[in-house]
Short mmCIF file of C-alpha atoms in Angstrom, two decimals:
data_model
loop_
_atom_site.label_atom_id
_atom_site.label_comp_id
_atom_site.label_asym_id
_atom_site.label_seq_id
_atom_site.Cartn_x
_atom_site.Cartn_y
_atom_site.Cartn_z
CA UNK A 1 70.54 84.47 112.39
CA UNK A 2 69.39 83.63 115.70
CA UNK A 3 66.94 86.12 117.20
CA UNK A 4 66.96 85.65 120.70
CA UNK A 5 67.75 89.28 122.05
CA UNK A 6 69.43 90.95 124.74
CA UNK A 7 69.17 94.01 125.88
CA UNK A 8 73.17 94.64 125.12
CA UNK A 9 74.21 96.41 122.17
CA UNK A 10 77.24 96.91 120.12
CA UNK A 11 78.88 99.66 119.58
CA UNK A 12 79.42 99.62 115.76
CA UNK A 13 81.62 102.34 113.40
CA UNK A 14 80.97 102.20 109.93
CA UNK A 15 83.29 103.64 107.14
CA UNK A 16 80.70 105.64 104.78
CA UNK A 17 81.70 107.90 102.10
CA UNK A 18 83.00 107.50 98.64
CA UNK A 19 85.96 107.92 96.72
CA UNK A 20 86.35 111.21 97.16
CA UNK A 21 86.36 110.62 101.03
CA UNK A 22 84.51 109.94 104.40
CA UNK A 23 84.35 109.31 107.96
CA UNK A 24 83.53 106.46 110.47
CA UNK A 25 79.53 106.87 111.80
CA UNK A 26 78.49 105.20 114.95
CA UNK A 27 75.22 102.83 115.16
CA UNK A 28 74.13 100.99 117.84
CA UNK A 29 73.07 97.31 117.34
CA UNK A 30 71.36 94.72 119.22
CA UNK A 31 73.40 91.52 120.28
CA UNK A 32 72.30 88.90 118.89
CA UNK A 33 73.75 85.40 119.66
CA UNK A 34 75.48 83.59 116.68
CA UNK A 35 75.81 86.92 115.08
CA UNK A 36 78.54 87.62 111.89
CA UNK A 37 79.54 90.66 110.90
CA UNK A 38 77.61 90.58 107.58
CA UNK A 39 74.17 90.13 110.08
CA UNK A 40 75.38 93.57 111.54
CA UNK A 41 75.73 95.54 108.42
CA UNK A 42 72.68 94.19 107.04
CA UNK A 43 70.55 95.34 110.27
CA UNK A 44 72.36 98.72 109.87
CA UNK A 45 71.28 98.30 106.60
CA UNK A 46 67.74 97.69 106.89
CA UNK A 47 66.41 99.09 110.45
CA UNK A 48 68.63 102.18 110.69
CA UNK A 49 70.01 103.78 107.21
CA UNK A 50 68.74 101.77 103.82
CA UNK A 51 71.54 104.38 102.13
CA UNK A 52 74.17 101.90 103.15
CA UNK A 53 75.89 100.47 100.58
CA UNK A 54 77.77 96.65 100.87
CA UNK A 55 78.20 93.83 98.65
CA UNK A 56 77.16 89.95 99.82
CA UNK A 57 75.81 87.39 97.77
CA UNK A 58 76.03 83.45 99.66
CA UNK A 59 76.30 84.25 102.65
CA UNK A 60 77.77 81.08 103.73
CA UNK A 61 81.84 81.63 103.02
CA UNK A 62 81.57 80.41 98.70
CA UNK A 63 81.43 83.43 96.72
CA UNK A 64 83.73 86.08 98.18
CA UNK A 65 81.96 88.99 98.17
CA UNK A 66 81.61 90.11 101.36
CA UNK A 67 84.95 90.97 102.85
CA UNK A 68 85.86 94.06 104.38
CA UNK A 69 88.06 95.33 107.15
CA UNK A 70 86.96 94.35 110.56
CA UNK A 71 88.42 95.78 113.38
CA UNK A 72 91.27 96.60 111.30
CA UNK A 73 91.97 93.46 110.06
CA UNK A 74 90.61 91.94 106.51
CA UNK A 75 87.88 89.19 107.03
CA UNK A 76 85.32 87.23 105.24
CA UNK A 77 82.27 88.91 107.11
CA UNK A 78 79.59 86.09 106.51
CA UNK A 79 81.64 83.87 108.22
CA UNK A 80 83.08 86.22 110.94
CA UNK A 81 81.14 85.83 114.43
CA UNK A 82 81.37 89.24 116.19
CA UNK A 83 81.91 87.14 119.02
CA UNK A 84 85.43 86.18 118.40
CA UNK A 85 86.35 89.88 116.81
CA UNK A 86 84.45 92.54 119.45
CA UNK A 87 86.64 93.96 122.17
CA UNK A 88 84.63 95.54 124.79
CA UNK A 89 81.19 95.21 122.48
CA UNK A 90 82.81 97.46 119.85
CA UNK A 91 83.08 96.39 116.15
CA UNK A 92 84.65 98.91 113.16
CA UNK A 93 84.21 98.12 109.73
CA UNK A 94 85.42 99.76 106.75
CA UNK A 95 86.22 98.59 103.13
CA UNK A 96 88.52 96.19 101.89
CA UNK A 97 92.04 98.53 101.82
CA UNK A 98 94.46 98.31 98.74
CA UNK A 99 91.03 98.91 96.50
CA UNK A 100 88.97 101.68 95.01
CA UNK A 101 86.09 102.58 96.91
CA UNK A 102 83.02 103.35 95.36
CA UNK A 103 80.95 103.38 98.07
CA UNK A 104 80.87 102.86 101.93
CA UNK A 105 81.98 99.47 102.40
CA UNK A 106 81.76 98.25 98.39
CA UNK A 107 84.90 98.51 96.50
CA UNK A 108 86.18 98.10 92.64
CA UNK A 109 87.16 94.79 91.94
CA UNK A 110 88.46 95.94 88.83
CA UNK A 111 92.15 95.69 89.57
CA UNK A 112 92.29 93.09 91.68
CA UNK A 113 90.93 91.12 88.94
CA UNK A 114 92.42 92.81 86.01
CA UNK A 115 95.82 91.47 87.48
CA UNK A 116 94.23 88.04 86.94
CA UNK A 117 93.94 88.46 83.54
CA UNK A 118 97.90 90.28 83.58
CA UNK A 119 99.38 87.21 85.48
CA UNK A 120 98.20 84.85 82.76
CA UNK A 121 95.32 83.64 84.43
CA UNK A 122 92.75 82.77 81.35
CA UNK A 123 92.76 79.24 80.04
CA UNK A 124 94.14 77.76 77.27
CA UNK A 125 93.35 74.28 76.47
CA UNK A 126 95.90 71.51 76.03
CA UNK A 127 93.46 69.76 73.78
CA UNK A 128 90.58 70.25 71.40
CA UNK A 129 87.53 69.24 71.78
CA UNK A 130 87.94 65.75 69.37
CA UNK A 131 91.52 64.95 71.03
CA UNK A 132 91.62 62.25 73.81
CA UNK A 133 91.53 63.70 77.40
CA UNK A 134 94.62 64.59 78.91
CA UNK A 135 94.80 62.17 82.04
CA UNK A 136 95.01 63.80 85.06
CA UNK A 137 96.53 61.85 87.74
CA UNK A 138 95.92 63.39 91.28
CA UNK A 139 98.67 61.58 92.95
CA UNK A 140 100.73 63.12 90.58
CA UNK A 141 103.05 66.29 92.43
CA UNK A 142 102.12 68.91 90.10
CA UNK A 143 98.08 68.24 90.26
CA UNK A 144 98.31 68.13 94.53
CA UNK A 145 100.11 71.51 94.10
CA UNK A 146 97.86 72.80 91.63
CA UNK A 147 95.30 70.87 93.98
CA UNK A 148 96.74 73.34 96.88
CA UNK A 149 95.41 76.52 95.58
CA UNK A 150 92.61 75.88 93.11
CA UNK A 151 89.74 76.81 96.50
CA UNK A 152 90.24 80.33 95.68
CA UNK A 153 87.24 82.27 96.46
CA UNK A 154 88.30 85.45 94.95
CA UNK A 155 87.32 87.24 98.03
CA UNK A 156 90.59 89.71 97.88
CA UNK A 157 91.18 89.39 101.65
CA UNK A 158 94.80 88.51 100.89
CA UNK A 159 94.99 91.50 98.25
CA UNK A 160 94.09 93.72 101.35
CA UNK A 161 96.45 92.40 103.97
CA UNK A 162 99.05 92.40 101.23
CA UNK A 163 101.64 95.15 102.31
CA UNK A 164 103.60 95.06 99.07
CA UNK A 165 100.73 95.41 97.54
CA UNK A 166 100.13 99.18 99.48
CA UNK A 167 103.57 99.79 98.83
CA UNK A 168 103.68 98.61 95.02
CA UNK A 169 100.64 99.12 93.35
CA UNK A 170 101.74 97.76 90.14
CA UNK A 171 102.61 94.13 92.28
CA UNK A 172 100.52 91.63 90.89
CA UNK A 173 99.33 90.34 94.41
CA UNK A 174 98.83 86.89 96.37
CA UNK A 175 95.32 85.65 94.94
CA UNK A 176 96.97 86.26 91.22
CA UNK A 177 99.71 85.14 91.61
CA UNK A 178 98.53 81.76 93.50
CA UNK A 179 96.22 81.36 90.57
CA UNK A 180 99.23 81.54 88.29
CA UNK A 181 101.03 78.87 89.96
CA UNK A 182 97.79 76.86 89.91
CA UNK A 183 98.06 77.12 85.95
CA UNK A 184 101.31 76.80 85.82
CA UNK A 185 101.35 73.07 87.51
CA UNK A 186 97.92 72.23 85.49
CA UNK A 187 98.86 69.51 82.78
CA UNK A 188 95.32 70.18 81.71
CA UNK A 189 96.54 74.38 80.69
CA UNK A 190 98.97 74.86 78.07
CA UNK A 191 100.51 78.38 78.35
CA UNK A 192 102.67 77.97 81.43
CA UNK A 193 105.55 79.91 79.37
CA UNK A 194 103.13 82.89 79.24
CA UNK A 195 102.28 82.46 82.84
CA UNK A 196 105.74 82.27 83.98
CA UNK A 197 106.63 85.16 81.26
CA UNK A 198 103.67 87.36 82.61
CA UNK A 199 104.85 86.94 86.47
CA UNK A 200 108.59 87.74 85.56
CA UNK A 201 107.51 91.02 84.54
CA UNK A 202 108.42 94.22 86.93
CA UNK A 203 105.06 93.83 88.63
CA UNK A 204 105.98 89.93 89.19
CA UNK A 205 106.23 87.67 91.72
CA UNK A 206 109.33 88.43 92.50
CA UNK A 207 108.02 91.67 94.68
CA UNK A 208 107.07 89.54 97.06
CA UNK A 209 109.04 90.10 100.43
CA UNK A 210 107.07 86.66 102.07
CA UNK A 211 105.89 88.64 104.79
CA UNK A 212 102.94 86.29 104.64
CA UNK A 213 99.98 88.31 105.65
CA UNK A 214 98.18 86.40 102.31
CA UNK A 215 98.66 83.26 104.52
CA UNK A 216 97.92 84.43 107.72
CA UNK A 217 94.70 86.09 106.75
CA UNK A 218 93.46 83.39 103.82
CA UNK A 219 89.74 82.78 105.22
CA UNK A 220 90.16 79.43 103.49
CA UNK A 221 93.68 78.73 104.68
CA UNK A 222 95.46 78.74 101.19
CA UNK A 223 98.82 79.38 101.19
CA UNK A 224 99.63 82.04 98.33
CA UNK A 225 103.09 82.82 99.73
CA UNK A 226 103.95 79.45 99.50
CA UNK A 227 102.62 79.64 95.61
CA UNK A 228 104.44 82.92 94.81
CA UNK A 229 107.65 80.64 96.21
CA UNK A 230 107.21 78.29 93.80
CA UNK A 231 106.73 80.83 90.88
CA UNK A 232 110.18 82.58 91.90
CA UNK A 233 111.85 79.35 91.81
CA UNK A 234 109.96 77.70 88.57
CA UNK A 235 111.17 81.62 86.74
CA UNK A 236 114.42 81.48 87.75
CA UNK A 237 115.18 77.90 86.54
CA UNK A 238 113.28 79.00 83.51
CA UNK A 239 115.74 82.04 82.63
CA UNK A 240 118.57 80.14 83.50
CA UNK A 241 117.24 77.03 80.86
CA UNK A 242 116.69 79.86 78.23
CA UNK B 1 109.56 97.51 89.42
CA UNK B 2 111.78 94.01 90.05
CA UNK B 3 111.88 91.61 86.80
CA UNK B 4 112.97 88.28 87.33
CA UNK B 5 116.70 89.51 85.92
CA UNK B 6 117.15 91.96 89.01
CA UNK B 7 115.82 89.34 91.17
CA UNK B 8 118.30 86.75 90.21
CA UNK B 9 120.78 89.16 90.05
CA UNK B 10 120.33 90.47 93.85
CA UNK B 11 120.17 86.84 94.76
CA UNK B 12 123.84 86.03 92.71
CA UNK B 13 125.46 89.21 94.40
CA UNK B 14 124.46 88.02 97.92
CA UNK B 15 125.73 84.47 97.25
CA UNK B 16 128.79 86.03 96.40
CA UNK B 17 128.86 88.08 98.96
CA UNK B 18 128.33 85.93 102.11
CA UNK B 19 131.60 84.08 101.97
CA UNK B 20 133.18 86.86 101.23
CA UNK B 21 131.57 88.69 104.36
CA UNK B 22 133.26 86.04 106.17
CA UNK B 23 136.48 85.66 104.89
CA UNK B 24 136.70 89.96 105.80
CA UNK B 25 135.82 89.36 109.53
CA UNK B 26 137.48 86.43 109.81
CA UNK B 27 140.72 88.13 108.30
CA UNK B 28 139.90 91.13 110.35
CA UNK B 29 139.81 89.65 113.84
CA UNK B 30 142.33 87.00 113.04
CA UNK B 31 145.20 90.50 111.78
CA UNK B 32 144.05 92.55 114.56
CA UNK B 33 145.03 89.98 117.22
CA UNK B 34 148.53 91.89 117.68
CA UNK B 35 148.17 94.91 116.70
CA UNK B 36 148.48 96.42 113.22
CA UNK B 37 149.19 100.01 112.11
CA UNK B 38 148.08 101.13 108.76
CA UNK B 39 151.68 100.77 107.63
CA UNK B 40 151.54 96.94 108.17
CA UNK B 41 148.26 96.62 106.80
CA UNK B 42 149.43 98.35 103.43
CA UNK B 43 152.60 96.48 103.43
CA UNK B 44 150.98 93.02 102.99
CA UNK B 45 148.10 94.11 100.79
CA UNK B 46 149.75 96.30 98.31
CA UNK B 47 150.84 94.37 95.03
CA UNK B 48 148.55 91.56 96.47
CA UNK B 49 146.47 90.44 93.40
CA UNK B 50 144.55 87.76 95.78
CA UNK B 51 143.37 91.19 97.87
CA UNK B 52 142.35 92.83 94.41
CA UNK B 53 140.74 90.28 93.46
CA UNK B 54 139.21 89.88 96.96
CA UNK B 55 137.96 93.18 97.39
CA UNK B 56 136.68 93.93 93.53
CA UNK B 57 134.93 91.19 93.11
CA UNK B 58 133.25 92.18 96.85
CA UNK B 59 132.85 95.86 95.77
CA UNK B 60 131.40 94.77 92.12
CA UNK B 61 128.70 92.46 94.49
CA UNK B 62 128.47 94.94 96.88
CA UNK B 63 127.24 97.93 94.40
CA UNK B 64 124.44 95.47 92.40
CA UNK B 65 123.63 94.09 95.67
CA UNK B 66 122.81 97.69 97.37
CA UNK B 67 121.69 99.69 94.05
CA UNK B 68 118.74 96.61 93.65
CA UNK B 69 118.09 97.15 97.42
CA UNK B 70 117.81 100.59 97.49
CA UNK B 71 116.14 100.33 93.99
CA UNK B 72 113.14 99.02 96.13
CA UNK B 73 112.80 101.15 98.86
CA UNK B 74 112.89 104.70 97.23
CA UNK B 75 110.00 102.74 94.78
CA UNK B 76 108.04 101.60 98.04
CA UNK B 77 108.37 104.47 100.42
CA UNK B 78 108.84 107.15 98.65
CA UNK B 79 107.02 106.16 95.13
CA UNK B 80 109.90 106.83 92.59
CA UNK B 81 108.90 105.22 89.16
CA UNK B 82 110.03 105.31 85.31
CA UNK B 83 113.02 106.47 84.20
CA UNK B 84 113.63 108.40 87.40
CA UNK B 85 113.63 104.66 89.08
CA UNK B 86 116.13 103.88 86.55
CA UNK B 87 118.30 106.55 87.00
CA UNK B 88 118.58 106.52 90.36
CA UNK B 89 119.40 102.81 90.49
CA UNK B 90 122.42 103.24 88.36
CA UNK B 91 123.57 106.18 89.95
CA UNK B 92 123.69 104.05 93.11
CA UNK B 93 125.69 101.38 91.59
CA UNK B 94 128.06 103.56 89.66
CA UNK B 95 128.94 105.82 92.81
CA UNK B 96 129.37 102.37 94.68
CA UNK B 97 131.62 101.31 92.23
CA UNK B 98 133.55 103.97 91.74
CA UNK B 99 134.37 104.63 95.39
CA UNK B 100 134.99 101.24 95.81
CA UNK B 101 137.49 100.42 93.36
CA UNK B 102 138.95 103.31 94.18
CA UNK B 103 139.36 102.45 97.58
CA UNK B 104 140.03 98.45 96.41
CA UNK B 105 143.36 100.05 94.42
CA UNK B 106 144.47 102.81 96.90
CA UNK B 107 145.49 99.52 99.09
CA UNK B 108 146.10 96.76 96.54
CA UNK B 109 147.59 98.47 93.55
CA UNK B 110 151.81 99.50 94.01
#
């Protein structure tokens, strides 16, 4: 963070509470220039009120674990300059919506990433480990669209934009469902019946109304709704094979 | 709450359904042109079994088509799950049905 200051401040709300419940608090904050979002919660965090909790890790836009809802709108913070999100100096942030909250601005993963597991994404090898590698060719169509979504950084900013997801809790969800999609077009993974099986379920892919707020709000520009697409099509021509 | 069967089944019923969308307006506007009482109407559609045809097979479309639709929204805004889901989704499509082959032989059948 650069330090040069200013005598301007933000205006900042924070969401803090838990579960149960809460409110927005105000804090002011110095402007800094080249300032993200993260460096404003962590100077809340460390000059004014040490009881706030929030969950980072990189800081440089690889792990996913710092996004929250930023002026109403889900964003990676480490990589968010307040610049290009303030309107007249004011910032609010609150937790990522569509999860658990266990505190302030952390929420539970949990089901965002149980629904991994529930649209078939865990490996299963092709091969063991004394069989000849599968060859993967990446000119091949299936490997550049398997290509397309495997930059996933798990950061659940599609989850949170994801209105069928409010609607539906049971709906799988973009960053899931891309990964399924991924697996399903790996020659390297051999259970894309189970994927395709798992996502045809009543929770499925098939949910999805494309209103493509996964897309528009993917801080690494995947395309899930293009993915979840692909699985509707790929089940479809499976249940008609079958 | 939609498998991949009510999926493809909502996507069948509106294929069906488009042309035959058409072929109603078009039929509509084209009989119209002169004037028509209900008398004349009846008169060329009763003992038609192209209009029965017509009209069921647009009323059986129309009554999976709806029932799936409506299937989502009560699940969506107003959170009806389970059985109750179930139930209400049939009920849709048998009361669509019913009226509508009802109405599909009050003006074909005779």
């Amino acid at each position: 963070m650069n330090t040069s200051n200013t005598s301007a401040s933000l205006n900042v709300s924070v969401w803090r509470g838990t579960s149960d419940g809460g409110e927005f608090r105000s804090y002011q904050v110095p402007v800094q220039s080249n300032q993200t979002v993260l460096d404003v919660v962590t100077w809340i965090q460390q000059r004014i009120d040490n009881t706030l909790s929030y969950r980072f890790a990189c800081r440089v836009g690889m792990c996913g674990s710092c996004a929250m809802t930023v002026n109403g709108e889900p964003r990676w913070t480490c990589r968010t300059h307040v610049n290009n999100v303030t309107e007249n100096a004011t910032l609010e942030i609150a937790p990522l919506r569509n999860l658990p909250v266990i505190k302030d601005l952390t929420t539970n993963m949990d089901p965002f990433f149980d629904k991994w597991i529930k649209a078939g994404g865990v490996h299963e090898p092709s091969a063991l480990r004394n069989d000849p590698m599968v060859p993967v060719n990446p000119e091949s169509k299936a490997r550049k669209v398997a290509s397309e979504g495997v930059e996933c950084i798990n950061c659940a900013v599609c989850y949170s934009a994801c209105d069928t997801v409010a609607a539906n809790p049971d709906y799988l969800g973009p960053a899931a469902l891309q990964r399924a999609w991924t697996l399903v077009n790996d020659v390297k993974h051999n259970g894309k019946n189970t994927v395709l099986s798992a996502v045809s379920e009543s929770g499925g892919c098939h949910n999805c109304h494309s209103h493509g707020s996964c897309t528009r709000y993917c801080p690494v520009e995947l395309n899930p709704m293009k993915a979840v697409a692909g699985l509707k099509k790929s089940t479809v021509l499976s249940l008609l094979r079958s | 709450m939609l498998d991949v069967r009510l999926y493809l089944l909502q996507r069948i019923s509106a294929l069906i359904m488009a042309p035959l969308v058409i072929g109603h307006i078009a039929v509509m506007i084209y009989a119209v042109q002169g004037g028509l009482s209900a008398a004349e109407i009846l008169g060329r559609t009763q003992g038609s079994l192209w209009w029965m045809l017509f009209y069921g097979l647009f009323v059986i479309a129309v009554s999976v088509h709806a029932a799936i639709g409506l299937r989502v929204v009560v699940h969506e805004w107003l959170g009806l799950k389970g059985i109750a889901l179930r139930l209400f989704t049939s009920f849709v499509f048998v009361v669509l049905l019913a009226l509508g082959l009802r109405a599909v032989m009050a003006v074909t059948a005779g």
